[in-house]
Amino acid sequence: MTEIRAAIFDIGGVLTVSPVTAIIDFSRGHGISDATRTHIFAGHNCPWSRYERSELTVDQFAAEFDAIVRAQGGNATSAAFFKFFFQGFPPRPEMLAVVEALRGRVRLGCITNNVARERPEQNRTSGLDVQGLFEVVIESAKVGVRKPEPRIYRMACEALSVEPHQAVFLDDLGANLKGARELGMHTIKVDHTLSAIDELEAVLGFALPRVAS
């Protein structure tokens, strides 16, 4: 079996509560239909994805958000959405404890699809001090590439000095895992349970902590 030399983590939905769930809750609470939410937030070339790659500025994304919602007949605003989104998301202590337990045993990296590179770092990373947690942090808003594009996984592996098959990647979204797996990375899907920790422990071959969430 190939020795795993690096563990690479997503942020939202892995180290924190899922922003995807939060966006769904915001949309439903502000009368944004599922179709309109999908138009704004889902797909490789939707406004949110282009914002994550810094192809749209914050003002350009806001203008597209407002126009799409108005066309639906809604009155939710991008200002209200930004205020909600950039308050951050609650951390997941059980996953953060795993990252700490891995320090010094494997190389540690992070790949995150995020936005607004002009904002303070912890606004971009769900309130976490990711530079303190990881050796390598790859942010879509900085590099202009987002998961599941293959190049973003290669960037992380190259920065960690490992081959893809020597890395395990944890994410809560199947599409992102598929992109990593196609490069030869080991992948683990994270949900609300501790099953991902069980899988990671099996892949690495040593015990990991189980901290209450």
PDB file of C-alpha atoms in Angstrom:
ATOM      1  CA  MET A   1       0.000   0.000   0.000  1.00  0.00           C
ATOM      2  CA  THR A   2       1.263   3.482  -0.882  1.00  0.00           C
ATOM      3  CA  GLU A   3       2.537   5.491   2.045  1.00  0.00           C
ATOM      4  CA  ILE A   4       0.391   8.563   2.646  1.00  0.00           C
ATOM      5  CA  ARG A   5       2.656  11.536   3.200  1.00  0.00           C
ATOM      6  CA  ALA A   6       0.101  14.378   3.163  1.00  0.00           C
ATOM      7  CA  ALA A   7      -3.425  15.084   4.375  1.00  0.00           C
ATOM      8  CA  ILE A   8      -5.288  17.883   2.588  1.00  0.00           C
ATOM      9  CA  PHE A   9      -8.529  19.305   3.978  1.00  0.00           C
ATOM     10  CA  ASP A  10     -11.398  21.401   2.684  1.00  0.00           C
ATOM     11  CA  ILE A  11     -12.674  24.083   5.089  1.00  0.00           C
ATOM     12  CA  GLY A  12     -16.431  24.663   4.808  1.00  0.00           C
ATOM     13  CA  GLY A  13     -18.333  21.469   5.590  1.00  0.00           C
ATOM     14  CA  VAL A  14     -15.171  19.778   6.887  1.00  0.00           C
ATOM     15  CA  LEU A  15     -13.490  22.027   9.459  1.00  0.00           C
ATOM     16  CA  THR A  16     -16.586  24.188   9.899  1.00  0.00           C
ATOM     17  CA  VAL A  17     -20.325  23.806   9.484  1.00  0.00           C
ATOM     18  CA  SER A  18     -21.215  23.679   5.791  1.00  0.00           C
ATOM     19  CA  PRO A  19     -21.652  27.035   4.024  1.00  0.00           C
ATOM     20  CA  VAL A  20     -23.733  25.195   1.407  1.00  0.00           C
ATOM     21  CA  THR A  21     -26.338  24.406   4.042  1.00  0.00           C
ATOM     22  CA  ALA A  22     -26.164  27.993   5.268  1.00  0.00           C
ATOM     23  CA  ILE A  23     -26.750  29.359   1.745  1.00  0.00           C
ATOM     24  CA  ILE A  24     -29.787  27.107   1.388  1.00  0.00           C
ATOM     25  CA  ASP A  25     -31.132  28.333   4.732  1.00  0.00           C
ATOM     26  CA  PHE A  26     -30.532  31.991   3.780  1.00  0.00           C
ATOM     27  CA  SER A  27     -32.271  31.526   0.438  1.00  0.00           C
ATOM     28  CA  ARG A  28     -35.317  29.855   1.905  1.00  0.00           C
ATOM     29  CA  GLY A  29     -35.515  32.435   4.669  1.00  0.00           C
ATOM     30  CA  HIS A  30     -35.412  35.304   2.148  1.00  0.00           C
ATOM     31  CA  GLY A  31     -37.849  33.932  -0.419  1.00  0.00           C
ATOM     32  CA  ILE A  32     -35.236  32.929  -2.985  1.00  0.00           C
ATOM     33  CA  SER A  33     -36.503  29.933  -4.936  1.00  0.00           C
ATOM     34  CA  ASP A  34     -34.417  26.801  -5.340  1.00  0.00           C
ATOM     35  CA  ALA A  35     -34.150  27.511  -9.083  1.00  0.00           C
ATOM     36  CA  THR A  36     -32.859  31.035  -8.459  1.00  0.00           C
ATOM     37  CA  ARG A  37     -30.416  29.822  -5.805  1.00  0.00           C
ATOM     38  CA  THR A  38     -29.111  27.227  -8.247  1.00  0.00           C
ATOM     39  CA  HIS A  39     -28.728  29.908 -10.929  1.00  0.00           C
ATOM     40  CA  ILE A  40     -26.582  32.014  -8.590  1.00  0.00           C
ATOM     41  CA  PHE A  41     -24.604  29.366  -6.710  1.00  0.00           C
ATOM     42  CA  ALA A  42     -24.458  26.085  -8.657  1.00  0.00           C
ATOM     43  CA  GLY A  43     -22.343  25.133 -11.648  1.00  0.00           C
ATOM     44  CA  HIS A  44     -18.871  25.877 -12.927  1.00  0.00           C
ATOM     45  CA  ASN A  45     -19.802  29.199 -14.554  1.00  0.00           C
ATOM     46  CA  CYS A  46     -22.469  30.518 -12.201  1.00  0.00           C
ATOM     47  CA  PRO A  47     -21.848  33.957 -10.636  1.00  0.00           C
ATOM     48  CA  TRP A  48     -20.646  32.436  -7.349  1.00  0.00           C
ATOM     49  CA  SER A  49     -18.138  30.143  -9.082  1.00  0.00           C
ATOM     50  CA  ARG A  50     -16.773  33.042 -11.124  1.00  0.00           C
ATOM     51  CA  TYR A  51     -16.519  35.069  -7.916  1.00  0.00           C
ATOM     52  CA  GLU A  52     -14.619  32.192  -6.296  1.00  0.00           C
ATOM     53  CA  ARG A  53     -12.088  32.379  -9.143  1.00  0.00           C
ATOM     54  CA  SER A  54     -11.882  36.191  -8.826  1.00  0.00           C
ATOM     55  CA  GLU A  55     -13.311  36.560 -12.328  1.00  0.00           C
ATOM     56  CA  LEU A  56     -15.952  38.829 -10.762  1.00  0.00           C
ATOM     57  CA  THR A  57     -15.249  41.583  -8.266  1.00  0.00           C
ATOM     58  CA  VAL A  58     -17.417  41.867  -5.193  1.00  0.00           C
ATOM     59  CA  ASP A  59     -19.404  44.663  -6.878  1.00  0.00           C
ATOM     60  CA  GLN A  60     -19.885  42.643 -10.050  1.00  0.00           C
ATOM     61  CA  PHE A  61     -21.097  39.615  -8.116  1.00  0.00           C
ATOM     62  CA  ALA A  62     -23.429  41.820  -6.069  1.00  0.00           C
ATOM     63  CA  ALA A  63     -24.895  43.316  -9.248  1.00  0.00           C
ATOM     64  CA  GLU A  64     -25.528  39.869 -10.743  1.00  0.00           C
ATOM     65  CA  PHE A  65     -27.027  38.566  -7.481  1.00  0.00           C
ATOM     66  CA  ASP A  66     -29.407  41.520  -7.226  1.00  0.00           C
ATOM     67  CA  ALA A  67     -30.418  41.335 -10.894  1.00  0.00           C
ATOM     68  CA  ILE A  68     -31.170  37.611 -10.749  1.00  0.00           C
ATOM     69  CA  VAL A  69     -33.207  37.932  -7.531  1.00  0.00           C
ATOM     70  CA  ARG A  70     -35.137  40.924  -8.896  1.00  0.00           C
ATOM     71  CA  ALA A  71     -35.955  39.009 -12.076  1.00  0.00           C
ATOM     72  CA  GLN A  72     -37.484  36.308  -9.880  1.00  0.00           C
ATOM     73  CA  GLY A  73     -39.589  38.970  -8.171  1.00  0.00           C
ATOM     74  CA  GLY A  74     -37.767  38.739  -4.860  1.00  0.00           C
ATOM     75  CA  ASN A  75     -36.446  41.564  -2.686  1.00  0.00           C
ATOM     76  CA  ALA A  76     -33.456  39.901  -0.980  1.00  0.00           C
ATOM     77  CA  THR A  77     -30.272  41.918  -1.482  1.00  0.00           C
ATOM     78  CA  SER A  78     -26.621  41.074  -1.951  1.00  0.00           C
ATOM     79  CA  ALA A  79     -25.868  43.353   1.018  1.00  0.00           C
ATOM     80  CA  ALA A  80     -28.009  41.165   3.282  1.00  0.00           C
ATOM     81  CA  PHE A  81     -26.403  38.039   1.870  1.00  0.00           C
ATOM     82  CA  PHE A  82     -22.849  39.323   2.409  1.00  0.00           C
ATOM     83  CA  LYS A  83     -23.649  40.373   5.972  1.00  0.00           C
ATOM     84  CA  PHE A  84     -24.914  36.862   6.652  1.00  0.00           C
ATOM     85  CA  PHE A  85     -22.199  34.958   4.808  1.00  0.00           C
ATOM     86  CA  PHE A  86     -19.138  36.747   6.108  1.00  0.00           C
ATOM     87  CA  GLN A  87     -20.051  36.339   9.757  1.00  0.00           C
ATOM     88  CA  GLY A  88     -18.312  32.957   9.453  1.00  0.00           C
ATOM     89  CA  PHE A  89     -19.451  29.466  10.315  1.00  0.00           C
ATOM     90  CA  PRO A  90     -19.140  27.465  13.547  1.00  0.00           C
ATOM     91  CA  PRO A  91     -16.028  25.271  13.734  1.00  0.00           C
ATOM     92  CA  ARG A  92     -16.111  21.490  14.013  1.00  0.00           C
ATOM     93  CA  PRO A  93     -13.905  20.685  17.041  1.00  0.00           C
ATOM     94  CA  GLU A  94     -13.750  16.982  16.182  1.00  0.00           C
ATOM     95  CA  MET A  95     -12.117  17.704  12.804  1.00  0.00           C
ATOM     96  CA  LEU A  96      -9.809  20.429  14.101  1.00  0.00           C
ATOM     97  CA  ALA A  97      -8.541  17.977  16.719  1.00  0.00           C
ATOM     98  CA  VAL A  98      -7.642  15.560  13.930  1.00  0.00           C
ATOM     99  CA  VAL A  99      -5.625  18.235  12.129  1.00  0.00           C
ATOM    100  CA  GLU A 100      -3.705  18.964  15.320  1.00  0.00           C
ATOM    101  CA  ALA A 101      -3.076  15.253  15.877  1.00  0.00           C
ATOM    102  CA  LEU A 102      -1.576  14.936  12.393  1.00  0.00           C
ATOM    103  CA  ARG A 103       0.946  17.726  12.903  1.00  0.00           C
ATOM    104  CA  GLY A 104       4.467  16.356  12.531  1.00  0.00           C
ATOM    105  CA  ARG A 105       3.220  12.993  11.240  1.00  0.00           C
ATOM    106  CA  VAL A 106       2.187  13.990   7.711  1.00  0.00           C
ATOM    107  CA  ARG A 107       2.378  17.138   5.644  1.00  0.00           C
ATOM    108  CA  LEU A 108      -0.728  19.280   6.122  1.00  0.00           C
ATOM    109  CA  GLY A 109      -2.531  21.244   3.426  1.00  0.00           C
ATOM    110  CA  CYS A 110      -5.833  22.926   2.714  1.00  0.00           C
ATOM    111  CA  ILE A 111      -7.740  23.597  -0.512  1.00  0.00           C
ATOM    112  CA  THR A 112     -10.720  25.932  -0.280  1.00  0.00           C
ATOM    113  CA  ASN A 113     -13.124  27.431  -2.776  1.00  0.00           C
ATOM    114  CA  ASN A 114     -13.561  30.891  -1.311  1.00  0.00           C
ATOM    115  CA  VAL A 115     -14.291  34.448  -2.340  1.00  0.00           C
ATOM    116  CA  ALA A 116     -13.345  38.059  -1.778  1.00  0.00           C
ATOM    117  CA  ARG A 117      -9.568  37.962  -1.704  1.00  0.00           C
ATOM    118  CA  GLU A 118      -9.635  41.656  -0.706  1.00  0.00           C
ATOM    119  CA  ARG A 119     -11.226  40.754   2.648  1.00  0.00           C
ATOM    120  CA  PRO A 120      -9.216  39.877   5.775  1.00  0.00           C
ATOM    121  CA  GLU A 121      -8.002  36.298   5.647  1.00  0.00           C
ATOM    122  CA  GLN A 122     -10.245  34.946   8.387  1.00  0.00           C
ATOM    123  CA  ASN A 123     -13.299  36.358   6.559  1.00  0.00           C
ATOM    124  CA  ARG A 124     -12.270  34.223   3.587  1.00  0.00           C
ATOM    125  CA  THR A 125     -11.685  31.088   5.630  1.00  0.00           C
ATOM    126  CA  SER A 126     -14.828  30.842   7.787  1.00  0.00           C
ATOM    127  CA  GLY A 127     -13.152  32.495  10.763  1.00  0.00           C
ATOM    128  CA  LEU A 128     -10.335  29.933  11.041  1.00  0.00           C
ATOM    129  CA  ASP A 129      -6.630  30.721  11.297  1.00  0.00           C
ATOM    130  CA  VAL A 130      -5.756  28.371   8.452  1.00  0.00           C
ATOM    131  CA  GLN A 131      -2.186  29.635   8.154  1.00  0.00           C
ATOM    132  CA  GLY A 132      -1.646  28.449  11.716  1.00  0.00           C
ATOM    133  CA  LEU A 133      -3.235  25.073  10.982  1.00  0.00           C
ATOM    134  CA  PHE A 134      -1.642  24.172   7.649  1.00  0.00           C
ATOM    135  CA  GLU A 135       1.717  24.310   5.906  1.00  0.00           C
ATOM    136  CA  VAL A 136       0.079  25.015   2.559  1.00  0.00           C
ATOM    137  CA  VAL A 137      -3.202  26.867   1.925  1.00  0.00           C
ATOM    138  CA  ILE A 138      -4.607  27.055  -1.613  1.00  0.00           C
ATOM    139  CA  GLU A 139      -7.471  29.571  -1.968  1.00  0.00           C
ATOM    140  CA  SER A 140      -9.474  29.678  -5.181  1.00  0.00           C
ATOM    141  CA  ALA A 141      -9.927  33.442  -4.894  1.00  0.00           C
ATOM    142  CA  LYS A 142      -6.142  33.880  -4.919  1.00  0.00           C
ATOM    143  CA  VAL A 143      -5.087  31.320  -7.533  1.00  0.00           C
ATOM    144  CA  GLY A 144      -7.982  31.793  -9.970  1.00  0.00           C
ATOM    145  CA  VAL A 145      -8.825  28.077 -10.039  1.00  0.00           C
ATOM    146  CA  ARG A 146     -11.478  26.257  -8.027  1.00  0.00           C
ATOM    147  CA  LYS A 147     -12.332  22.683  -7.125  1.00  0.00           C
ATOM    148  CA  PRO A 148     -12.953  20.368  -8.933  1.00  0.00           C
ATOM    149  CA  GLU A 149     -10.531  21.699 -11.578  1.00  0.00           C
ATOM    150  CA  PRO A 150      -7.493  19.352 -11.597  1.00  0.00           C
ATOM    151  CA  ARG A 151      -4.958  22.177 -11.462  1.00  0.00           C
ATOM    152  CA  ILE A 152      -5.904  23.230  -7.937  1.00  0.00           C
ATOM    153  CA  TYR A 153      -5.155  19.756  -6.549  1.00  0.00           C
ATOM    154  CA  ARG A 154      -1.839  19.664  -8.405  1.00  0.00           C
ATOM    155  CA  MET A 155      -0.933  23.031  -6.879  1.00  0.00           C
ATOM    156  CA  ALA A 156      -1.457  21.652  -3.384  1.00  0.00           C
ATOM    157  CA  CYS A 157       0.506  18.469  -4.013  1.00  0.00           C
ATOM    158  CA  GLU A 158       3.386  20.332  -5.614  1.00  0.00           C
ATOM    159  CA  ALA A 159       3.529  22.831  -2.748  1.00  0.00           C
ATOM    160  CA  LEU A 160       3.606  19.932  -0.264  1.00  0.00           C
ATOM    161  CA  SER A 161       6.264  18.079  -2.312  1.00  0.00           C
ATOM    162  CA  VAL A 162       4.157  14.945  -2.705  1.00  0.00           C
ATOM    163  CA  GLU A 163       2.705  13.026  -5.628  1.00  0.00           C
ATOM    164  CA  PRO A 164      -1.110  12.865  -5.811  1.00  0.00           C
ATOM    165  CA  HIS A 165      -1.147   9.166  -4.859  1.00  0.00           C
ATOM    166  CA  GLN A 166       0.756  10.061  -1.671  1.00  0.00           C
ATOM    167  CA  ALA A 167      -2.000  12.423  -0.493  1.00  0.00           C
ATOM    168  CA  VAL A 168      -5.424  11.962   1.062  1.00  0.00           C
ATOM    169  CA  PHE A 169      -8.048  14.656   0.453  1.00  0.00           C
ATOM    170  CA  LEU A 170     -11.117  15.273   2.628  1.00  0.00           C
ATOM    171  CA  ASP A 171     -14.140  17.201   1.365  1.00  0.00           C
ATOM    172  CA  ASP A 172     -17.898  17.201   1.923  1.00  0.00           C
ATOM    173  CA  LEU A 173     -18.838  17.465  -1.768  1.00  0.00           C
ATOM    174  CA  GLY A 174     -18.728  14.485  -4.096  1.00  0.00           C
ATOM    175  CA  ALA A 175     -17.788  16.512  -7.177  1.00  0.00           C
ATOM    176  CA  ASN A 176     -14.714  17.879  -5.420  1.00  0.00           C
ATOM    177  CA  LEU A 177     -13.675  14.401  -4.324  1.00  0.00           C
ATOM    178  CA  LYS A 178     -14.108  13.076  -7.850  1.00  0.00           C
ATOM    179  CA  GLY A 179     -11.737  15.714  -9.218  1.00  0.00           C
ATOM    180  CA  ALA A 180      -9.071  14.732  -6.681  1.00  0.00           C
ATOM    181  CA  ARG A 181      -9.619  11.006  -7.175  1.00  0.00           C
ATOM    182  CA  GLU A 182      -9.129  11.319 -10.932  1.00  0.00           C
ATOM    183  CA  LEU A 183      -5.590  12.558 -10.231  1.00  0.00           C
ATOM    184  CA  GLY A 184      -4.890   9.502  -8.095  1.00  0.00           C
ATOM    185  CA  MET A 185      -5.434  11.043  -4.658  1.00  0.00           C
ATOM    186  CA  HIS A 186      -7.070   9.044  -1.880  1.00  0.00           C
ATOM    187  CA  THR A 187     -10.390  10.699  -1.045  1.00  0.00           C
ATOM    188  CA  ILE A 188     -12.679  10.712   1.985  1.00  0.00           C
ATOM    189  CA  LYS A 189     -16.169  12.193   2.101  1.00  0.00           C
ATOM    190  CA  VAL A 190     -16.942  14.123   5.269  1.00  0.00           C
ATOM    191  CA  ASP A 191     -20.464  14.216   6.658  1.00  0.00           C
ATOM    192  CA  HIS A 192     -21.940  15.174  10.046  1.00  0.00           C
ATOM    193  CA  THR A 193     -20.738  11.928  11.650  1.00  0.00           C
ATOM    194  CA  LEU A 194     -17.263  10.708  12.680  1.00  0.00           C
ATOM    195  CA  SER A 195     -17.059   8.255   9.770  1.00  0.00           C
ATOM    196  CA  ALA A 196     -14.456  10.358   7.959  1.00  0.00           C
ATOM    197  CA  ILE A 197     -12.139  10.103  10.959  1.00  0.00           C
ATOM    198  CA  ASP A 198     -12.578   6.325  10.938  1.00  0.00           C
ATOM    199  CA  GLU A 199     -11.660   6.224   7.235  1.00  0.00           C
ATOM    200  CA  LEU A 200      -8.693   8.539   7.656  1.00  0.00           C
ATOM    201  CA  GLU A 201      -7.405   6.434  10.529  1.00  0.00           C
ATOM    202  CA  ALA A 202      -7.591   3.324   8.334  1.00  0.00           C
ATOM    203  CA  VAL A 203      -5.781   5.041   5.453  1.00  0.00           C
ATOM    204  CA  LEU A 204      -2.997   6.404   7.662  1.00  0.00           C
ATOM    205  CA  GLY A 205      -2.603   3.338   9.843  1.00  0.00           C
ATOM    206  CA  PHE A 206      -2.524   5.062  13.213  1.00  0.00           C
ATOM    207  CA  ALA A 207      -5.042   6.160  15.814  1.00  0.00           C
ATOM    208  CA  LEU A 208      -6.721   9.551  15.722  1.00  0.00           C
ATOM    209  CA  PRO A 209      -8.667  11.375  18.461  1.00  0.00           C
ATOM    210  CA  ARG A 210     -12.432  11.431  18.738  1.00  0.00           C
ATOM    211  CA  VAL A 211     -13.451  14.776  20.223  1.00  0.00           C
ATOM    212  CA  ALA A 212     -17.112  15.566  20.875  1.00  0.00           C
ATOM    213  CA  SER A 213     -18.592  18.003  18.381  1.00  0.00           C
TER     214      SER A 213
END
